[in-house]
CSV table of C-alpha atoms in Angstrom, one decimal:
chain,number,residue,atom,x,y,z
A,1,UNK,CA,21.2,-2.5,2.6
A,2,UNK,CA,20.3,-3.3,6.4
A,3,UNK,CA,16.7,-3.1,6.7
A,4,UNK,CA,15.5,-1.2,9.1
A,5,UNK,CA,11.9,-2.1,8.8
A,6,UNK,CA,9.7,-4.0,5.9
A,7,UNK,CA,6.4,-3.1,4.9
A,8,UNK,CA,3.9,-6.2,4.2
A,9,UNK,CA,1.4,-7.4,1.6
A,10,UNK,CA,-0.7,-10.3,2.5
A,11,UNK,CA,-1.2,-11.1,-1.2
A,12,UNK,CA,2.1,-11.9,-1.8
A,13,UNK,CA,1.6,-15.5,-0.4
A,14,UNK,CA,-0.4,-15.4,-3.8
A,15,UNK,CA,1.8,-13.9,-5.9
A,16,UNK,CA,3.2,-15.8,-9.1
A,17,UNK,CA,6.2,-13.5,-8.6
A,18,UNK,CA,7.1,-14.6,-5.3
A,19,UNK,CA,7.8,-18.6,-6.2
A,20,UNK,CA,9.2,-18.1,-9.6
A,21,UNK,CA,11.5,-16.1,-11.7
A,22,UNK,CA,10.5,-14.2,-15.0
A,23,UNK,CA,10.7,-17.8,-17.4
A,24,UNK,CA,8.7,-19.5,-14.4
A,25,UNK,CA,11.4,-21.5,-13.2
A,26,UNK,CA,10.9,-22.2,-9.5
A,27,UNK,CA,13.2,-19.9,-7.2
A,28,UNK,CA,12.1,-21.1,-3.4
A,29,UNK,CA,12.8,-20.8,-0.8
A,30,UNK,CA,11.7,-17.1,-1.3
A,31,UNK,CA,12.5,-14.2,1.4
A,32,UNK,CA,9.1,-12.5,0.3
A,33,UNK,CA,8.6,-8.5,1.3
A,34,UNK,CA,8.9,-5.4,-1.6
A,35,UNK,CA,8.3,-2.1,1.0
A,36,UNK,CA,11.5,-1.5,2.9
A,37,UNK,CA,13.3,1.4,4.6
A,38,UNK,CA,16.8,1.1,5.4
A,39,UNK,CA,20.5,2.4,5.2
A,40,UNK,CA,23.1,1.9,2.4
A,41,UNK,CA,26.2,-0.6,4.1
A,42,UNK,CA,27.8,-1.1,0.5
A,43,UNK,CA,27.5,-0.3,-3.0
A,44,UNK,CA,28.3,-2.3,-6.0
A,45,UNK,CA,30.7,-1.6,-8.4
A,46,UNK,CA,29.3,2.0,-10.9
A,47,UNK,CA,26.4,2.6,-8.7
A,48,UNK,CA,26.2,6.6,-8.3
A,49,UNK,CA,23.9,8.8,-6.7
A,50,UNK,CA,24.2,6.8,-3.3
A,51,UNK,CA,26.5,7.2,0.1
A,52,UNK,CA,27.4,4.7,2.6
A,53,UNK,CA,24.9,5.4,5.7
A,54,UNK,CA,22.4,6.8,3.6
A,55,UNK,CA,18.7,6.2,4.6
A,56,UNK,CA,16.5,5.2,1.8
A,57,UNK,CA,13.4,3.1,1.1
A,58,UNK,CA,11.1,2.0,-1.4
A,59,UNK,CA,10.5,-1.1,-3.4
A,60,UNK,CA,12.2,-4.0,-4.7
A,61,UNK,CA,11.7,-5.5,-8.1
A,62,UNK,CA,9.0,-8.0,-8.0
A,63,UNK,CA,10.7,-11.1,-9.0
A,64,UNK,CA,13.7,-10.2,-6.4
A,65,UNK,CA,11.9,-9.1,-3.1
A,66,UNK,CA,13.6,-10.4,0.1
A,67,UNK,CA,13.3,-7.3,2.5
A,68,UNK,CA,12.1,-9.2,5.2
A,69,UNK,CA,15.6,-10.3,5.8
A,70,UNK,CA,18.6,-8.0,7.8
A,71,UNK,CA,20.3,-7.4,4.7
A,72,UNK,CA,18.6,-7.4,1.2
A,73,UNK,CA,20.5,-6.3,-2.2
A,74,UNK,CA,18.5,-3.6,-4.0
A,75,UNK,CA,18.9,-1.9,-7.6
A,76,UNK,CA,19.8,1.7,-6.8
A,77,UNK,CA,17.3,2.9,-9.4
A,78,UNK,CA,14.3,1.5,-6.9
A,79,UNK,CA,15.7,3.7,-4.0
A,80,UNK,CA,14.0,7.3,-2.7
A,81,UNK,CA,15.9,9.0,0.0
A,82,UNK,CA,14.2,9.0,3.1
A,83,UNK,CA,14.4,12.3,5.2
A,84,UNK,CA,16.0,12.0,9.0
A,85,UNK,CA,12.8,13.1,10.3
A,86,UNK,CA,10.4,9.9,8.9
A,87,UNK,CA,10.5,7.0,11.3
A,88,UNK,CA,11.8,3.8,9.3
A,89,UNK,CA,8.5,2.3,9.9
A,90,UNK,CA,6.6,5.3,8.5
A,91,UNK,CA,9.0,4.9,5.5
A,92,UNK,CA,8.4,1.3,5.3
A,93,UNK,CA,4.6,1.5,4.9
A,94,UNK,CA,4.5,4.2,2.0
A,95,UNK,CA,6.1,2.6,-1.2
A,96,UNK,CA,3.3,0.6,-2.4
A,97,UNK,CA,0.2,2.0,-0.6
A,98,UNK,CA,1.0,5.5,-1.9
A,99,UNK,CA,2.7,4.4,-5.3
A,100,UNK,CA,-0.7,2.3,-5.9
A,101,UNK,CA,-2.7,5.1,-4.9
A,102,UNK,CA,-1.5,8.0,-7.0
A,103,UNK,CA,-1.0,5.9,-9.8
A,104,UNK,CA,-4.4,4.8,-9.8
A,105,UNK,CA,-5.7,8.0,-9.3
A,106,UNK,CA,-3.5,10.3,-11.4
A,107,UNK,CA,-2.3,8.0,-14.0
A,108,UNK,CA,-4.8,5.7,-14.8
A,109,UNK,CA,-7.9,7.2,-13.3
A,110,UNK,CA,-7.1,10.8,-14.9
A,111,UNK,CA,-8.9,12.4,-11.8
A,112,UNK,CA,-9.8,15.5,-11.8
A,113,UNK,CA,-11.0,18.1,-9.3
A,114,UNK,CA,-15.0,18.1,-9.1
A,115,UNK,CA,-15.2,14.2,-9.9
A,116,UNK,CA,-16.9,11.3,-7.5
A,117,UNK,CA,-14.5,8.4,-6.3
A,118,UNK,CA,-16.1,5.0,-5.3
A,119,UNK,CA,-13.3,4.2,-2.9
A,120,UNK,CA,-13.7,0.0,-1.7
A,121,UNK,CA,-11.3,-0.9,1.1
A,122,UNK,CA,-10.9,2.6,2.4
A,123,UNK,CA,-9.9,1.7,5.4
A,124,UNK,CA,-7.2,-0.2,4.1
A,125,UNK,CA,-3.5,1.2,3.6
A,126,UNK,CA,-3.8,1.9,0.0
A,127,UNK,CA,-7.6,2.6,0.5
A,128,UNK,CA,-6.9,5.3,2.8
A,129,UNK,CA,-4.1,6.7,0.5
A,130,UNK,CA,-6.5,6.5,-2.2
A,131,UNK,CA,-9.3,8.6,-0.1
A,132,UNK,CA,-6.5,11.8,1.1
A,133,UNK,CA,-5.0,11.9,-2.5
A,134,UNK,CA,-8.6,12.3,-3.8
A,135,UNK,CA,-9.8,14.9,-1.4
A,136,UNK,CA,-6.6,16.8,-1.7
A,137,UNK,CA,-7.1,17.0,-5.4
A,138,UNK,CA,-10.5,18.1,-5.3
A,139,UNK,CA,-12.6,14.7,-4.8
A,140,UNK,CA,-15.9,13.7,-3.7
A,141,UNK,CA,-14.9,10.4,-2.0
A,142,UNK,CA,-17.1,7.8,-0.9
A,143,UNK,CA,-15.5,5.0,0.9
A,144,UNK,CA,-16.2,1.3,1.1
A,145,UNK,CA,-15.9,-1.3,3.6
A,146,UNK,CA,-17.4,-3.4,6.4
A,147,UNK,CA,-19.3,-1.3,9.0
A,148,UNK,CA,-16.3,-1.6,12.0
A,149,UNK,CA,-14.6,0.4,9.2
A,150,UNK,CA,-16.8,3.5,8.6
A,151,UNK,CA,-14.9,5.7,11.5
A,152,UNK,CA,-11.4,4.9,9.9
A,153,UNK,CA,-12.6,6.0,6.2
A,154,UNK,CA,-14.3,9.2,7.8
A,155,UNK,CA,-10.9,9.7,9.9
A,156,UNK,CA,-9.3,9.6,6.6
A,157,UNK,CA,-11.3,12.3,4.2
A,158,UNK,CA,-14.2,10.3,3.0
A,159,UNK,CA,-17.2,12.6,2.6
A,160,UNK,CA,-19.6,9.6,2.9
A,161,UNK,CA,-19.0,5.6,3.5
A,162,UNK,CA,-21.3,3.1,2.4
A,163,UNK,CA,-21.5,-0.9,4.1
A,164,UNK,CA,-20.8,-3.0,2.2
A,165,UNK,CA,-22.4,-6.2,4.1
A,166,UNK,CA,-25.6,-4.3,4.9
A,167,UNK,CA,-25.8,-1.3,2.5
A,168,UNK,CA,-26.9,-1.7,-1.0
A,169,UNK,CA,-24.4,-0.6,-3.3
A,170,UNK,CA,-26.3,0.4,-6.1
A,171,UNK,CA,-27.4,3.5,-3.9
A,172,UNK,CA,-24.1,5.4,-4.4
A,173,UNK,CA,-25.5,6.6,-7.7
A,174,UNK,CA,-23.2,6.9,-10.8
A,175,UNK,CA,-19.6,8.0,-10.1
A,176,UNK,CA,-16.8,9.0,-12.5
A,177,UNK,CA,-14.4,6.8,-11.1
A,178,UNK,CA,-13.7,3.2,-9.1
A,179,UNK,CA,-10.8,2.7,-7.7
A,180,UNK,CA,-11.4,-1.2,-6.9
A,181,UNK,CA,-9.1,-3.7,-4.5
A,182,UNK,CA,-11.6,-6.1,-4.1
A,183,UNK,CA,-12.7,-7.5,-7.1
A,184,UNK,CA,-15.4,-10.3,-7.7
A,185,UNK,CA,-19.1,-9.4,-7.3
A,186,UNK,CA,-18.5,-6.1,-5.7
A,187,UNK,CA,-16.1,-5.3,-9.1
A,188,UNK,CA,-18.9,-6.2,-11.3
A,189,UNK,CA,-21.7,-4.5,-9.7
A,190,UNK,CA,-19.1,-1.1,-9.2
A,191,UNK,CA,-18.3,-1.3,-13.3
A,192,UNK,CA,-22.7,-0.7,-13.6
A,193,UNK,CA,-22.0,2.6,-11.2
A,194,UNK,CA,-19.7,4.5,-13.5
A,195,UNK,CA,-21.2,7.4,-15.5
A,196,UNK,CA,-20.6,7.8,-19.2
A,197,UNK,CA,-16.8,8.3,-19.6
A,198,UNK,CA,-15.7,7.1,-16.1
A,199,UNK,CA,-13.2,4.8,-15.6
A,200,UNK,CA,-13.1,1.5,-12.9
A,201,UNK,CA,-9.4,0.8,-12.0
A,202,UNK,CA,-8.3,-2.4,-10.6
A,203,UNK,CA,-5.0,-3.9,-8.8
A,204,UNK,CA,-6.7,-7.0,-8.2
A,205,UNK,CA,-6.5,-8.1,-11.9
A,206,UNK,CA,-8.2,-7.8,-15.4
A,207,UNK,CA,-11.7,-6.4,-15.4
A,208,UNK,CA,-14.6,-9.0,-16.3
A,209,UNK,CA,-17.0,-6.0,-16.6
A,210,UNK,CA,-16.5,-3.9,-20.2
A,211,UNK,CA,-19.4,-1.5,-19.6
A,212,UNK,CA,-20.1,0.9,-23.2
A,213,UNK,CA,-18.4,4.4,-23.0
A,214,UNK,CA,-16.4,3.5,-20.3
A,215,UNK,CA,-12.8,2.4,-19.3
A,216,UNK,CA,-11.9,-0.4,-17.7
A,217,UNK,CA,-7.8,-0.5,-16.3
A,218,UNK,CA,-5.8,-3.3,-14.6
A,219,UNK,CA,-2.6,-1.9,-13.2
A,220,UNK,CA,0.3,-3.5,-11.2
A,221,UNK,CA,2.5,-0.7,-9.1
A,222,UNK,CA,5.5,0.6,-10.4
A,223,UNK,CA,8.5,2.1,-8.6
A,224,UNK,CA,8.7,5.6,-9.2
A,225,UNK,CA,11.5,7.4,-6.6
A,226,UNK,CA,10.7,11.2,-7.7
A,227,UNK,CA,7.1,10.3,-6.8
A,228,UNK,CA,8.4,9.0,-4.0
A,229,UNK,CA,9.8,11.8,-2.2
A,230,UNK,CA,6.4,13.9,-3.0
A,231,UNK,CA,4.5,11.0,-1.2
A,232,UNK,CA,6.7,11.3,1.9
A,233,UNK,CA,7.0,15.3,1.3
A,234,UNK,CA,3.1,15.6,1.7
A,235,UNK,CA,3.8,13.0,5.1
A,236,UNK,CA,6.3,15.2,6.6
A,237,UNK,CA,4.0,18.8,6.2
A,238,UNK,CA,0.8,16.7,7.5
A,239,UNK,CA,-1.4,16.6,3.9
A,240,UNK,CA,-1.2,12.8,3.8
A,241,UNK,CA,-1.0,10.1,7.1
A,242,UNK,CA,0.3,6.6,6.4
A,243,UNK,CA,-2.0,4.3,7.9
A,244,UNK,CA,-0.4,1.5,10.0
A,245,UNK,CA,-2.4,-1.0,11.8
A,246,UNK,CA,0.3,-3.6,12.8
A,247,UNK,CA,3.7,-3.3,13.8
A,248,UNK,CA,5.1,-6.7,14.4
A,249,UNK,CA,9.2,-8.0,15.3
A,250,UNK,CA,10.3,-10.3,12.5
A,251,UNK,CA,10.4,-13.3,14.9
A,252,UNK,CA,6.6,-13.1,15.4
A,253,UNK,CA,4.2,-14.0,12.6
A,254,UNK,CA,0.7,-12.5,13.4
A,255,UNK,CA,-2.7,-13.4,12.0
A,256,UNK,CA,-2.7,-11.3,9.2
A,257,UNK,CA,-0.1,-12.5,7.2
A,258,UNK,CA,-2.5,-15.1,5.8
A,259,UNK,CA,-4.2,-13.5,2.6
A,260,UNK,CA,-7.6,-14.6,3.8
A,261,UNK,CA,-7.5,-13.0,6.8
A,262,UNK,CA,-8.5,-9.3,6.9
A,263,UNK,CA,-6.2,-6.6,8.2
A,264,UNK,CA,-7.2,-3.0,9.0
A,265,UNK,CA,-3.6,-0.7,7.6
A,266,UNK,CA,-1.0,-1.8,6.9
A,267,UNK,CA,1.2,-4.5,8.7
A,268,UNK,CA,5.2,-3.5,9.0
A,269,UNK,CA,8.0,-5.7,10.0
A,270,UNK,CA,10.2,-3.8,12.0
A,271,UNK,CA,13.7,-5.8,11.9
A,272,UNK,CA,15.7,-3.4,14.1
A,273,UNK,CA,14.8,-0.9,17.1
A,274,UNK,CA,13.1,2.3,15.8
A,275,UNK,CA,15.0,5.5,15.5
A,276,UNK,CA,14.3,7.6,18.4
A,277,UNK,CA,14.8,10.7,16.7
A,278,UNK,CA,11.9,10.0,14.3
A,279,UNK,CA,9.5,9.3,16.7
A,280,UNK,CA,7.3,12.6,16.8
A,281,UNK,CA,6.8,12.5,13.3
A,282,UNK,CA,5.5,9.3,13.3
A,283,UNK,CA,3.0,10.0,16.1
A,284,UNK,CA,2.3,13.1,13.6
A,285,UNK,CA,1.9,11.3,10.6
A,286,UNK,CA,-0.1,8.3,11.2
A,287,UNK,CA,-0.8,5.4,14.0
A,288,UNK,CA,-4.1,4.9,13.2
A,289,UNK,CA,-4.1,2.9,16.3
A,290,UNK,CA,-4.2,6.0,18.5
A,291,UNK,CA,-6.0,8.3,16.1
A,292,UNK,CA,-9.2,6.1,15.5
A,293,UNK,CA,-8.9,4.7,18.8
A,294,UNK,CA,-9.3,1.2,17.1
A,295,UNK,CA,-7.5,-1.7,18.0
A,296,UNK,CA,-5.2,-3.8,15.5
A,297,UNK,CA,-6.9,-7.2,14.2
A,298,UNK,CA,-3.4,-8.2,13.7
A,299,UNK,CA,-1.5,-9.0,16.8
A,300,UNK,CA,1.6,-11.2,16.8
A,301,UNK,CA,1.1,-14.9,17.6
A,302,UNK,CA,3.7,-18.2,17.1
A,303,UNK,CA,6.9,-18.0,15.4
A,304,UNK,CA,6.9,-18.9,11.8
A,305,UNK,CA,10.4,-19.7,9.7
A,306,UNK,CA,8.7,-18.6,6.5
A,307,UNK,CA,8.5,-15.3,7.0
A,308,UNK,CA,12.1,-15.0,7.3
């Protein structure tokens, strides 16, 4: 595949996945990066489904990764078509944000229509996934974060935001579901929040917290194509925006690609010129530079050899 562009996860600096294989056997130097969108240059021997010139994205297995790189090797059954009207950085930013997020919700969460959704990180790419899903699926959504966040989450669906610096969180009430990207204290004290039968879901590792009568899930995305194509379909009519905070060349390295270092949306890699003829739709679908009128905490600084 040539990539096109590469979505980014700070975490993966962190990731046992990204510095060894399955057995734990050392594999660096590592090309790190999972979210790409691209176009098919050659197929392997039996792979069907799949033209040369085709756009695609999605996610690479998590012991392979490598999509920060002009040409990574993918398993075709990890690649989603991606429609000529979706910018390759829209495309790049969706796979794990919106994978995580209806996972969470849907699969794990089981939410349903009327239920409350203590949403941390909503300004975040998956958090603001996490907060549109919910609304459009009948949601009360209240989102988390630091108080420069509250106008993204808003922007985004939340019905109310709470602070998490100033604002005590055991105001929210009980809630019937946590969708939790945070972890730690602010984990613990969610777990006390949920009401009898609600369920805290994590992607930031196993719960500590086992409240009574309630469920506690730890969850790590899987790539899903058909669910895919309904994220993206729900981008291209308007019902869901990718949020991008950051889009960087490959060459520079900015701030946020540190884990400790906090990013508002998500950071893409673009590794070749955007398309042109995508460009409306990705004013249309989701700079949340220009929407919330908030400028990027990311912005690109020295050249680093390790992204690459």
């Amino acid at each position: 595949m040539e990539v096109h562009a590469s979505g980014f996860v700070p975490a993966e600096w962190e990731w046992p996945s990204t510095w060894g294989d399955r057995s734990r056997h050392d594999r660096t130097p590592a090309i790190i990066g999972h979210e790409f969108a691209r176009v098919v240059t050659a197929l392997g021997y039996g792979t069907t489904g799949l033209s040369l010139g085709q756009r695609v994205f999605g996610i690479t297995d998590w012991h392979r990764d490598g999509t920060l790189a002009e040409y990574a090797a993918v398993e075709a059954r990890n690649l989603a078509p991606l429609p000529g009207d979706v910018d390759f950085t829209v495309g790049a930013s969706l796979p794990i944000s919106g994978l995580t997020a209806w996972q969470g919700l849907f699969q794990h969460g089981r939410l349903r229509a009327g239920q409350s959704v203590l949403a941390h990180g909503a300004a975040g790419a998956v958090g603001a996934m996490v907060t549109q899903l919910a609304r459009e699926f009948g949601g009360y959504v209240i989102g988390t974060g630091r108080a420069a966040d509250r106008q993204a989450a808003l922007v985004f669906g939340a019905n109310d935001f709470l602070d998490l610096e100033h604002d005590d969180l055991g105001d929210v009430g009980g809630v019937d579901l946590v969708f939790d990207v945070i972890g730690g204290d602010v984990q613990r004290r969610s777990a006390s929040l949920l009401r009898p039968g609600g369920t805290l879901v994590s992607v930031v590792g196993p719960v500590e917290a086992r409240p009574v009568d309630r469920l506690t899930i730890d969850f790590v995305v899987e790539s899903v194509p058909g669910r895919l194509m309904e994220i993206v379909g729900r981008v291209r009519d308007g019902r869901l925006r990718t949020h991008i905070g950051t889009v960087v060349s490959p060459r520079r390295r900015p701030p946020c690609a540190h884990p400790d270092r906090a990013a508002q949306g998500k950071t893409v890699i673009r590794v070749r010129p955007r398309n042109v003829g995508a460009a409306s739709l990705q004013a249309r679908s989701g700079d949340a530079r220009r929407d919330l009128q908030t400028p990027s905490t990311c912005t690109p600084s020295a050249t680093s050899s390790k992204v690459l």
